[in-house]
Short mmCIF file of C-alpha atoms in Angstrom, two decimals:
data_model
loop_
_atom_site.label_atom_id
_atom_site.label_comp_id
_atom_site.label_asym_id
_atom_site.label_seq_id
_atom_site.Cartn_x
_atom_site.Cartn_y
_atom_site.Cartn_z
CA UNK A 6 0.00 0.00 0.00
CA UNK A 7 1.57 3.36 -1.00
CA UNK A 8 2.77 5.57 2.07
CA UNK A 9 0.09 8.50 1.01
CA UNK A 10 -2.88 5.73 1.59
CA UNK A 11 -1.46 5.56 5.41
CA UNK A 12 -1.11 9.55 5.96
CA UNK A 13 -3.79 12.26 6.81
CA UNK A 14 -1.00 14.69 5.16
CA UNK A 15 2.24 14.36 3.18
CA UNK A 16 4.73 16.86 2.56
CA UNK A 17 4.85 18.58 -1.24
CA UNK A 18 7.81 17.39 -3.06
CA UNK A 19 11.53 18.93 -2.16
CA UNK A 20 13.72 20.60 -4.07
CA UNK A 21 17.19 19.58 -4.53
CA UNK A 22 18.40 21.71 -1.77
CA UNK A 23 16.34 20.41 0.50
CA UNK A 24 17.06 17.47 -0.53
CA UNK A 25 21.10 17.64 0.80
CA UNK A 26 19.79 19.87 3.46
CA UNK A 27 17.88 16.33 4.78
CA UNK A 28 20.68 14.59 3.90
CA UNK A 29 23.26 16.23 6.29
CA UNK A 30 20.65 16.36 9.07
CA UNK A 31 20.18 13.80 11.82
CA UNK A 32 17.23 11.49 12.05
CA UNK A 33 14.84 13.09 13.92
CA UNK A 34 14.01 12.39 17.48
CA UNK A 35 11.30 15.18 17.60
CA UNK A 36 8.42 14.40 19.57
CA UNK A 37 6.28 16.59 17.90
CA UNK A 38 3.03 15.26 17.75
CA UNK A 39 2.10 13.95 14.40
CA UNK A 40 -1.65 12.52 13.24
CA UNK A 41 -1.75 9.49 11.36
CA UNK A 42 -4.53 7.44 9.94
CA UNK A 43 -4.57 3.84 10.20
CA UNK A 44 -4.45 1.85 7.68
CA UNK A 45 -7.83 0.03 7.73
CA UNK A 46 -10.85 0.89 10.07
CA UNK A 47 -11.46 -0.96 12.96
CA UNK A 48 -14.72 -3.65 12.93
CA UNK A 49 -15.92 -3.71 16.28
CA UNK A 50 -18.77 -5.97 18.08
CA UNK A 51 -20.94 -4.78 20.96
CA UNK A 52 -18.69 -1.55 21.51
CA UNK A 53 -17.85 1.52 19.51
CA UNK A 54 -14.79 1.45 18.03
CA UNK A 55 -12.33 3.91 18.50
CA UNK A 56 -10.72 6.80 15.90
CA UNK A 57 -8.69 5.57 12.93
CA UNK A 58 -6.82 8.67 13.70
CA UNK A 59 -3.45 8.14 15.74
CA UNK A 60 -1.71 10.44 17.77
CA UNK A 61 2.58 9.34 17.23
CA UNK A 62 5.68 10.96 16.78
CA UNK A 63 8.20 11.34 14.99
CA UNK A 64 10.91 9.94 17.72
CA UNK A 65 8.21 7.16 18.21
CA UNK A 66 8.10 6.00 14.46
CA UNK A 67 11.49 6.05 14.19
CA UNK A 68 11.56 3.86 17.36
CA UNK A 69 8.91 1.77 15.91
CA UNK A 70 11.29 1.10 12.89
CA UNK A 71 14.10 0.24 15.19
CA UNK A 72 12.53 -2.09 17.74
CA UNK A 73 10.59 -4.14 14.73
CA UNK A 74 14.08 -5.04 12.84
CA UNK A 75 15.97 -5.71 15.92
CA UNK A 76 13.07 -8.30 16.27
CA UNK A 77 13.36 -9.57 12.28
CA UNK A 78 16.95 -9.74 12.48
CA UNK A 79 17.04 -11.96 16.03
CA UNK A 80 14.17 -14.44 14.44
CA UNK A 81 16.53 -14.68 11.30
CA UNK A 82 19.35 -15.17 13.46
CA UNK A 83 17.33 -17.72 15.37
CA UNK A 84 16.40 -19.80 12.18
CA UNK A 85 19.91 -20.20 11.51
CA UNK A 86 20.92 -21.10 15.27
CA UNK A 87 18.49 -23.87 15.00
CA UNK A 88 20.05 -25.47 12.30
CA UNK A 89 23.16 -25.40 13.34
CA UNK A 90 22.07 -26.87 15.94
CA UNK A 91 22.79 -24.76 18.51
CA UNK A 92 18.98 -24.19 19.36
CA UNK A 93 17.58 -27.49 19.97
CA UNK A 94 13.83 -28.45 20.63
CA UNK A 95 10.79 -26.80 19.84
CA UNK A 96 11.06 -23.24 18.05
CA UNK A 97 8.22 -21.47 17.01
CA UNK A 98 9.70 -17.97 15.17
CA UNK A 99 7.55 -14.34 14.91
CA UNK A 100 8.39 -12.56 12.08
CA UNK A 101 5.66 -10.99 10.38
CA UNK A 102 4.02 -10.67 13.67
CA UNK A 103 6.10 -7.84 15.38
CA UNK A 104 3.82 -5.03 15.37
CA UNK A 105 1.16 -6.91 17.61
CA UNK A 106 3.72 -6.65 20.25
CA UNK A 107 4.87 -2.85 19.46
CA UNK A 108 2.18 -1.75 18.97
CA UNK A 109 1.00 -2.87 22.18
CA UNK A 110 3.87 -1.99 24.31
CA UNK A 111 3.59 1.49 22.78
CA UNK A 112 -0.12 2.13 24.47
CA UNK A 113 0.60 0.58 27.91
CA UNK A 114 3.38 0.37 31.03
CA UNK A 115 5.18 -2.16 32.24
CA UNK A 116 2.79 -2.52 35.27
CA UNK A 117 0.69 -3.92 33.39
CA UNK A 118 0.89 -8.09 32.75
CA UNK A 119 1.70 -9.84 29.62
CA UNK A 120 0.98 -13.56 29.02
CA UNK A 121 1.34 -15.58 25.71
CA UNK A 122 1.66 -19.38 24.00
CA UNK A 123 5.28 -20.46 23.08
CA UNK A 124 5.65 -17.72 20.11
CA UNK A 125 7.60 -15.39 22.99
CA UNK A 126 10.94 -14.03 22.00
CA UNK A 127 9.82 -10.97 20.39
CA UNK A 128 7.03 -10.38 23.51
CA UNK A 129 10.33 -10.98 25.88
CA UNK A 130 12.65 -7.89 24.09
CA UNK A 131 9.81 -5.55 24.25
CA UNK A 132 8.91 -6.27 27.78
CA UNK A 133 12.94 -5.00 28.06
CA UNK A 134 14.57 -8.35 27.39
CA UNK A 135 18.11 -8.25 26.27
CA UNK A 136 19.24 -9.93 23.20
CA UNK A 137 22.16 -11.86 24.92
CA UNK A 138 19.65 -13.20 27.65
CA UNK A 139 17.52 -14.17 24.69
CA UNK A 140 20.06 -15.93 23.08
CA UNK A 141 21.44 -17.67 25.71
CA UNK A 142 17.87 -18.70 26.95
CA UNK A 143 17.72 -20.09 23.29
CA UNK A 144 20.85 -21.96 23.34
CA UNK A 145 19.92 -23.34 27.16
CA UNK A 146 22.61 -21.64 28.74
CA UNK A 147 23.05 -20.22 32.31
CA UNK A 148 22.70 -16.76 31.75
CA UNK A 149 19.62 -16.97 29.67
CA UNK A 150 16.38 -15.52 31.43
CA UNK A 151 14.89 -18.77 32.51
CA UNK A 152 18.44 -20.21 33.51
CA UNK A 153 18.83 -22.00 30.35
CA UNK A 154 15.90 -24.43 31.15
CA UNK A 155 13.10 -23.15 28.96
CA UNK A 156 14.56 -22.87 26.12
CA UNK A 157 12.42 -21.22 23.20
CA UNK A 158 9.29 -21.88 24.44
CA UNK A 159 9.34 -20.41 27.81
CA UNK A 160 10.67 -16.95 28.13
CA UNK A 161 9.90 -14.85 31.45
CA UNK A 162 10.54 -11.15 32.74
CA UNK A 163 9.00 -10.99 36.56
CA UNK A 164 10.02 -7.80 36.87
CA UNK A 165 8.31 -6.54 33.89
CA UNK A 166 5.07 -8.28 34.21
CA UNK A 167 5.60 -10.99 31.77
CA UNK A 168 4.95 -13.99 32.79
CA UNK A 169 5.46 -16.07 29.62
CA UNK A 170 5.76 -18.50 27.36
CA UNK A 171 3.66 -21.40 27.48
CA UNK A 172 3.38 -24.83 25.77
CA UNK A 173 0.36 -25.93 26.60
CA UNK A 174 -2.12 -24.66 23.83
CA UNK A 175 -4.51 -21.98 25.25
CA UNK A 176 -3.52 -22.67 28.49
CA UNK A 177 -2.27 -18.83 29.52
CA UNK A 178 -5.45 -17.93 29.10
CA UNK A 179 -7.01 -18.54 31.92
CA UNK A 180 -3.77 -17.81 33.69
CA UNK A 181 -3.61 -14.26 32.15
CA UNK A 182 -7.55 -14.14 33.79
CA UNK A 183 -6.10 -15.17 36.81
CA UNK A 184 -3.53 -12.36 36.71
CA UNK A 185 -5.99 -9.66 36.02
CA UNK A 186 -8.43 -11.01 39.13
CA UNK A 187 -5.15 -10.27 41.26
CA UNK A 188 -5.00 -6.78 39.53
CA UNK A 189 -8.46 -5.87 40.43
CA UNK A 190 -8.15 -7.62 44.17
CA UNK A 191 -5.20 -4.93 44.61
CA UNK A 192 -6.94 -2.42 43.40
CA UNK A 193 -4.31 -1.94 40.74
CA UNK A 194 -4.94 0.42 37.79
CA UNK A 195 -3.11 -1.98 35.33
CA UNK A 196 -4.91 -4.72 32.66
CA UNK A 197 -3.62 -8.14 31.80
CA UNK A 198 -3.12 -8.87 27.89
CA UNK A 199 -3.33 -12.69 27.41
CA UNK A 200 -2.26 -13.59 24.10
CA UNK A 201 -3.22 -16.75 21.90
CA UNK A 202 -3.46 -17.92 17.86
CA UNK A 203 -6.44 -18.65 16.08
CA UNK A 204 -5.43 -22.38 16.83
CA UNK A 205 -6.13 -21.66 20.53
CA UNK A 206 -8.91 -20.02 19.96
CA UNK A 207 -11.71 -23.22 19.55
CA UNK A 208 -10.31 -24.15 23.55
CA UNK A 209 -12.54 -24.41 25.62
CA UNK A 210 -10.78 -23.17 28.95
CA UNK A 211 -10.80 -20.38 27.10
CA UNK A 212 -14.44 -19.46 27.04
CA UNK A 213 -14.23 -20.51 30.93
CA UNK A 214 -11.95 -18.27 31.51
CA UNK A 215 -13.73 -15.44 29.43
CA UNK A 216 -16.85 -15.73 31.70
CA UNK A 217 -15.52 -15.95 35.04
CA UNK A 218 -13.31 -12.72 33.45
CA UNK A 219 -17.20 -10.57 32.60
CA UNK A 220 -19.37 -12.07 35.28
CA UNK A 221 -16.52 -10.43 37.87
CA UNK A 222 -16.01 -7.43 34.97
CA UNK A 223 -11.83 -8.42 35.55
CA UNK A 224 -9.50 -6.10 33.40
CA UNK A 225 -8.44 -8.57 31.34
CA UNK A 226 -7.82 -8.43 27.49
CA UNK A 227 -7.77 -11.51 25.48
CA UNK A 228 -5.54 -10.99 22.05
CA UNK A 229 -5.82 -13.55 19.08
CA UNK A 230 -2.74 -13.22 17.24
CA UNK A 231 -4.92 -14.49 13.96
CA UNK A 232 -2.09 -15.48 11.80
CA UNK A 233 -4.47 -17.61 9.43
CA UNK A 234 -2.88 -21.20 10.13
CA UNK A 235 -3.36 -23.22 13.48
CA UNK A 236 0.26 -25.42 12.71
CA UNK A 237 -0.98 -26.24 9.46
CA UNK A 238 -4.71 -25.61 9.59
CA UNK A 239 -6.33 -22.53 7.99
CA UNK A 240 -8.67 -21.20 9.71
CA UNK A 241 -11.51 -21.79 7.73
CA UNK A 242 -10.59 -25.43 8.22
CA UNK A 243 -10.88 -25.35 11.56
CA UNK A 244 -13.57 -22.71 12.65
CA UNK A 245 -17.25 -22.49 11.64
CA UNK A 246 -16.62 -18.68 12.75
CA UNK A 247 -13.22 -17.15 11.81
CA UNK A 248 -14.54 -14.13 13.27
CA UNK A 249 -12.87 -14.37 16.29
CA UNK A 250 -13.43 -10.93 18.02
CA UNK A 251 -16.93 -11.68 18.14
CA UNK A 252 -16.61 -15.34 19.98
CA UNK A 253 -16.95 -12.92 23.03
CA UNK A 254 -20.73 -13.09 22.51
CA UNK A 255 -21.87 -11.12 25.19
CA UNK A 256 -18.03 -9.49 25.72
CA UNK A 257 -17.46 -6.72 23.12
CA UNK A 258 -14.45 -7.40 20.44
CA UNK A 259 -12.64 -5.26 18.09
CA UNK A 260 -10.50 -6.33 15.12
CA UNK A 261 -7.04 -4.88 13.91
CA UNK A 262 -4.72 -4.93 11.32
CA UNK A 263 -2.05 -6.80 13.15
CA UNK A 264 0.39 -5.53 10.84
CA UNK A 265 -0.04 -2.05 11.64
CA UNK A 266 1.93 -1.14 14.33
CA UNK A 267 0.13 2.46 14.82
CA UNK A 268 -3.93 0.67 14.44
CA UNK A 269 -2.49 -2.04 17.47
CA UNK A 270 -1.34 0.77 19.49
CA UNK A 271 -4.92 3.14 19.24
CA UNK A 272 -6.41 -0.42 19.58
CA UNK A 273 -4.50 -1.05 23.02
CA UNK A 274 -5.01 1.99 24.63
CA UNK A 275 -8.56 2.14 23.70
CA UNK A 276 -8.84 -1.70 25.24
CA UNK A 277 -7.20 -0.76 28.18
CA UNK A 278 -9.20 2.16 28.92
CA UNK A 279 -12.04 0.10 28.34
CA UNK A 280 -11.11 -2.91 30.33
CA UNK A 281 -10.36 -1.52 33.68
CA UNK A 282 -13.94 0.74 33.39
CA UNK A 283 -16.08 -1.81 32.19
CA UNK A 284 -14.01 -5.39 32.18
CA UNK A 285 -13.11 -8.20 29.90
CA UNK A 286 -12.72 -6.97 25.74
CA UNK A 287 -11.24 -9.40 22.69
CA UNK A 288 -8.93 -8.18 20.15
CA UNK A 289 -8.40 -10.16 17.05
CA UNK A 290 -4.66 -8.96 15.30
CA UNK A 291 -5.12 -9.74 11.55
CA UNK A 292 -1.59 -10.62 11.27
CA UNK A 293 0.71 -13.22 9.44
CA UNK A 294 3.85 -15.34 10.09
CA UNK A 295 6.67 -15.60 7.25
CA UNK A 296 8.08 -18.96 8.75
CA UNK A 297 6.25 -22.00 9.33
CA UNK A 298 4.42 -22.81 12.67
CA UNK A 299 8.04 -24.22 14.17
CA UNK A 300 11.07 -25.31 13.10
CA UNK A 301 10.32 -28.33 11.91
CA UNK A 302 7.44 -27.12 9.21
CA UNK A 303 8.08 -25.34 6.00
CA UNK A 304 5.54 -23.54 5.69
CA UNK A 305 4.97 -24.04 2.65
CA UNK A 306 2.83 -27.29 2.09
CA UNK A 307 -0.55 -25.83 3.27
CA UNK A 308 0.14 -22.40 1.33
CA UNK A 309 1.52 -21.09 -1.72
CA UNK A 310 5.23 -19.16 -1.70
CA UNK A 311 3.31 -16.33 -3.99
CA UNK A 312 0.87 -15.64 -0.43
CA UNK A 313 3.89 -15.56 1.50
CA UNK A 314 4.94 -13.25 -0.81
CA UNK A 315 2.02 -11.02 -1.53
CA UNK A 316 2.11 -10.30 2.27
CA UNK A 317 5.77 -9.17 2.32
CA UNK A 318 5.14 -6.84 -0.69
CA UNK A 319 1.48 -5.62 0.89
CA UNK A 320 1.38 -5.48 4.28
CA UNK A 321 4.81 -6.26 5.43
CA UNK A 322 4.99 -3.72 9.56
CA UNK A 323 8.35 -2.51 8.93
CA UNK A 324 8.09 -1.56 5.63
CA UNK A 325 5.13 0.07 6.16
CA UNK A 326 7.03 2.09 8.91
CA UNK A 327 9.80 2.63 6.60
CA UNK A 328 7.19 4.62 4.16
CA UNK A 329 5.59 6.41 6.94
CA UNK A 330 9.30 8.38 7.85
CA UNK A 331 10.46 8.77 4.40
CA UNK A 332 6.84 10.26 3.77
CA UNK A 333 7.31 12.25 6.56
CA UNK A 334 10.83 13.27 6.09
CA UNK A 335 12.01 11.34 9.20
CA UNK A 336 15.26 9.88 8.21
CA UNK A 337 16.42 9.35 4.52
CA UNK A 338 16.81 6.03 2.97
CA UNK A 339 20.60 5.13 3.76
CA UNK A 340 19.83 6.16 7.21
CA UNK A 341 17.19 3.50 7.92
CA UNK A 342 20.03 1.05 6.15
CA UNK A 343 22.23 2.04 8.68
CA UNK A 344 19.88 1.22 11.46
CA UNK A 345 19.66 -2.03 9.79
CA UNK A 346 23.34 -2.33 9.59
CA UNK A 347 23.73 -1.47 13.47
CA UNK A 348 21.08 -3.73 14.05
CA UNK A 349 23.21 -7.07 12.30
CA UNK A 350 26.14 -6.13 14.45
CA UNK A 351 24.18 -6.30 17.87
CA UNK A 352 22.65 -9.71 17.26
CA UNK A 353 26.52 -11.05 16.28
CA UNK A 354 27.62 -9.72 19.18
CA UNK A 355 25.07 -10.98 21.08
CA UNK A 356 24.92 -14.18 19.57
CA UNK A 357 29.13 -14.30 20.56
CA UNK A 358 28.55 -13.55 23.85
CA UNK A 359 25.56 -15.72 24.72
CA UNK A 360 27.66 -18.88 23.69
CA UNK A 361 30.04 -17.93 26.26
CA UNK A 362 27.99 -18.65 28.54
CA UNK A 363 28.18 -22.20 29.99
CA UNK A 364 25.23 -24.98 29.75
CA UNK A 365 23.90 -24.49 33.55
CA UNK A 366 24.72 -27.48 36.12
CA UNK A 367 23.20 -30.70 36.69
CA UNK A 368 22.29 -29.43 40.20
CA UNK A 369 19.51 -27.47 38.45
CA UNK A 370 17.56 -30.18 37.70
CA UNK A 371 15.99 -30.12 41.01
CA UNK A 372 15.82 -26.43 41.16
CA UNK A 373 12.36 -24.76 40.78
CA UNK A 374 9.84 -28.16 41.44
CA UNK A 375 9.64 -28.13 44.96
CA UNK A 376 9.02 -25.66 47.18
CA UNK A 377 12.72 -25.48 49.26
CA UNK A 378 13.14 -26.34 52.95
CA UNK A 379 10.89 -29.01 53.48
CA UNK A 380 13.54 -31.95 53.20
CA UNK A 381 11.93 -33.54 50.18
CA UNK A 382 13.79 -37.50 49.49
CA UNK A 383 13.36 -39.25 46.16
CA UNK A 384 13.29 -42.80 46.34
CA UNK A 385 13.20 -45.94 43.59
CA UNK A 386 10.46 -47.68 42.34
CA UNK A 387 10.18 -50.27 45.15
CA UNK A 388 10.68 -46.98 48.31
CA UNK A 389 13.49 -49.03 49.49
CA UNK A 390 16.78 -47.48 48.24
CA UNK A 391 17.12 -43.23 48.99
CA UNK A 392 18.10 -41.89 45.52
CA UNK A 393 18.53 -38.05 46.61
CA UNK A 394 17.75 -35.73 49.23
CA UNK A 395 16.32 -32.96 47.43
CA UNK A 396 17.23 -29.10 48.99
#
C-alpha cells in the first residue's frame, strides 16, 4: 500500500536543496506530535470502536522502525541457530508478527501483565529483554532468562510483568484471567493482555476463563494473534466462525490490522481504557507469520510461496514504517540502512557472547519443582533405596 494511503498529510515534493539539506541532518528524534490514519478501520462488536486517527511521533516511528528489525533480524538469526544446531527443541519464530507486540507496548506500562503461548521471543525484548539473555535462553545456557531451562518456548521477565511462554495450547489464558483477578483484588490500575493464535482459539478453557473474566467485569484483554494457520490448519478449516473478536458473545471485540503497528497501538489503549472501566474486551490482530508454525514445518505445504509473498510486498509492519518516515521526512533512505546495519552487528555480538555462557549445572535439575526447605527424598520404584535428598 503506497505511504500516502497511510497519511492524513504528506509533505509537497523537495527541491534539490532540500534534498542535501535532509541529507546532512540527523534522524529526527522530535516528539512533535504527528496525526496518522490507520491503515484500515477498525470492525468492532458490541462496543464503539475507537478513531482511525493516531496520535505518534516522529521519535516514536522512528523507534517503531528500530525495535521491529531488531526483532526480524534476532528471528533470522534464530532460524539459523536452529540449524546449526545450537537451538535445539521446539522453536516457534515471529516474524511478520512484530507489530502486535509494538504496537501494544507502545499504548501501555510495564505494570501492566503480559501472558502468551510459546511464540515469545519478540514479547520478551519488548517487555525489556536483552538480546544476549535471549540468546542464551535459546541456546539453554546459564545466563539466559529462565536459567537455560526453557529454552524457546518459555521466556519470562517478573520484573516486567511478563509472565510467559507457554506450551500448553490456550492454556495462559485462563492464567492471564487469573492475573488480572489479582490486579483488580489490589486495586491496581493496570490490565492483563493474554495472548493466543487462532489455533487456541476453539479451547474451551478459554471461554471458561472469558466468563468468570465478565461475570466479575476483571480487566483482562484476550488478544488472538490471527495469523491464518493453526500449525498447518487454515482457519476456515478449523472454525465455523473465523470471526474471532466476536466469539466474546456477550463481551465486546474489536478487530485490527495486526500488521499495523500504529492501528495495534490506538487499539490497546482504547482496550485498556475500556477494560479496567467496564471489564473483559477481545482483540483479534489480523496478522501473518513468514516462517512456518516451528522449526520443523516449512511452511509451505498448506500455502503457496506467492501468499507468503504477496504479504511481504502488501502489508509487510516494517516496511510500512519505513514509508511512513520517508513520507514524513524522518530519516532518509541510507539512514534507515544504517539502522539495519547497526542492528546485524548487535545480534553477532550478542549471539558471541551468549555462547560464552556455559550450559547451567546438573544441580539445576531439582531447582524450581519443589518448594525449598521441606527436606523432600526421592526414592526408587520399590521406596526401598534413597536416591537423593532434594534441597
Amino acid at each position: 500500500m503506497a505511504a500516502a494511503a497511510l497519511l492524513r498529510r504528506v509533505p509537497a515534493a523537495r527541491s534539490p536543496c532540500a534534498a542535501l539539506m535532509a541529507a546532512a541532518r540527523p534522524i529526527s528524534d522530535s516528539t512533535t506530535p504527528l496525526t496518522i490514519e490507520t491503515s484500515m478501520p477498525f470492525t468492532a462488536h458490541i462496543v464503539d470502536p475507537p478513531s482511525r486517527d493516531v496520535t505518534t511521533t516522529p521519535a516514536e516511528l522512528v523507534t517503531f522502525f528500530r525495535d521491529m528489525s531488531l526483532m526480524r533480524r534476532m528471528e533470522i538469526a534464530a532460524d539459523s541457530l536452529y540449524k546449526a544446531k545450537l537451538i535445539r527443541g521446539f522453536c516457534h519464530l515471529y516474524d511478520g508478527q512484530e507489530a502486535v507486540t509494538v504496537g501494544m507496548e507502545a499504548a501501555i506500562t510495564r505494570k501492566d501483565s503480559i501472558i502468551t503461548a510459546y511464540r515469545d521471543h519478540c514479547i520478551y525484548l519488548s517487555r525489556g529483554g536483552d538480546l544476549v539473555t535471549a540468546f542464551a535462553e535459546l541456546m539453554g545456557r546459564q545466563s539466559g532468562c529462565s536459567r537455560g531451562k526453557g529454552g524457546s518456548m518459555h521466556f519470562y521477565k517478573k520484573d516486567a510483568n511478563f509472565y510467559g511462554g507457554h506450551g500448553i495450547v490456550g492454556a495462559q489464558v485462563p492464567l492471564g484471567c487469573g492475573l488480572a483477578f489479582a490486579q483488580k483484588y489490589r486495586k491496581e490500575d493496570s490490565v492483563s493482555f493474554a495472548l493466543y493464535g487462532d489455533g487456541a482459539a476453539n479451547q474451551g478453557q478459554l471461554f471458561e476463563a472469558l466468563n468468570i473474566s465478565a461475570l466479575w467485569k476483571l480487566p483482562a484483554i484476550l488478544v488472538c494473534e490471527n495469523n491464518h494457520y493453526g500449525m498447518g490448519t487454515a482457519e476456515w478449516r478449523a472454525a465455523k466462525s473465523p470471526s474471532y473478536y466476536k466469539r466474546g458473545d456477550y463481551v465486546p471485540g474489536l478487530k485490527v490490522d495486526g500488521m499495523d503497528v500504529l492501528a495495534v497501538k490506538q487499539a490497546c489503549k482504547f482496550a485498556k481504557e475500556h477494560a479496567i472501566a467496564n471489564g473483559p474486551i477481545v482483540l483479534e490482530m489480523d496478522t501473518y507469520r513468514y516462517h512456518g508454525h516451528s522449526m520443523s514445518d516449512p511452511g509451505s505445504t498448506y500455502r503457496t510461496r506467492d501468499e507468503i509473498s504477496g504479504v511481504r510486498q502488501e502489508r509487510d509492519p516494517i516496511e510500512r514504517v519505513r514509508k511512513l518516515i520517508l513520507a514524513h521526512d524522518l530519516a532518509t533512505p541510507a539512514e534507515l540502512k544504517d539502522i539495519e546495519k547497526e542492528i546485524r552487528k548487535d545480534v553477532d555480538t550478542a549471539i558471541a557472547k551468549a555462547k560464552e555462557s556455559p550450559m547451567p549445572d546438573t544441580s539445576e535439575l531439582f531447582t524450581n519443582v519443589y518448594v525449598k526447605g521441606f527436606g523432600m527424598e526421592s526414592f526408587g520404584a520399590d521406596r526401598k533405596e534413597l536416591r537423593a535428598t532434594l534441597p
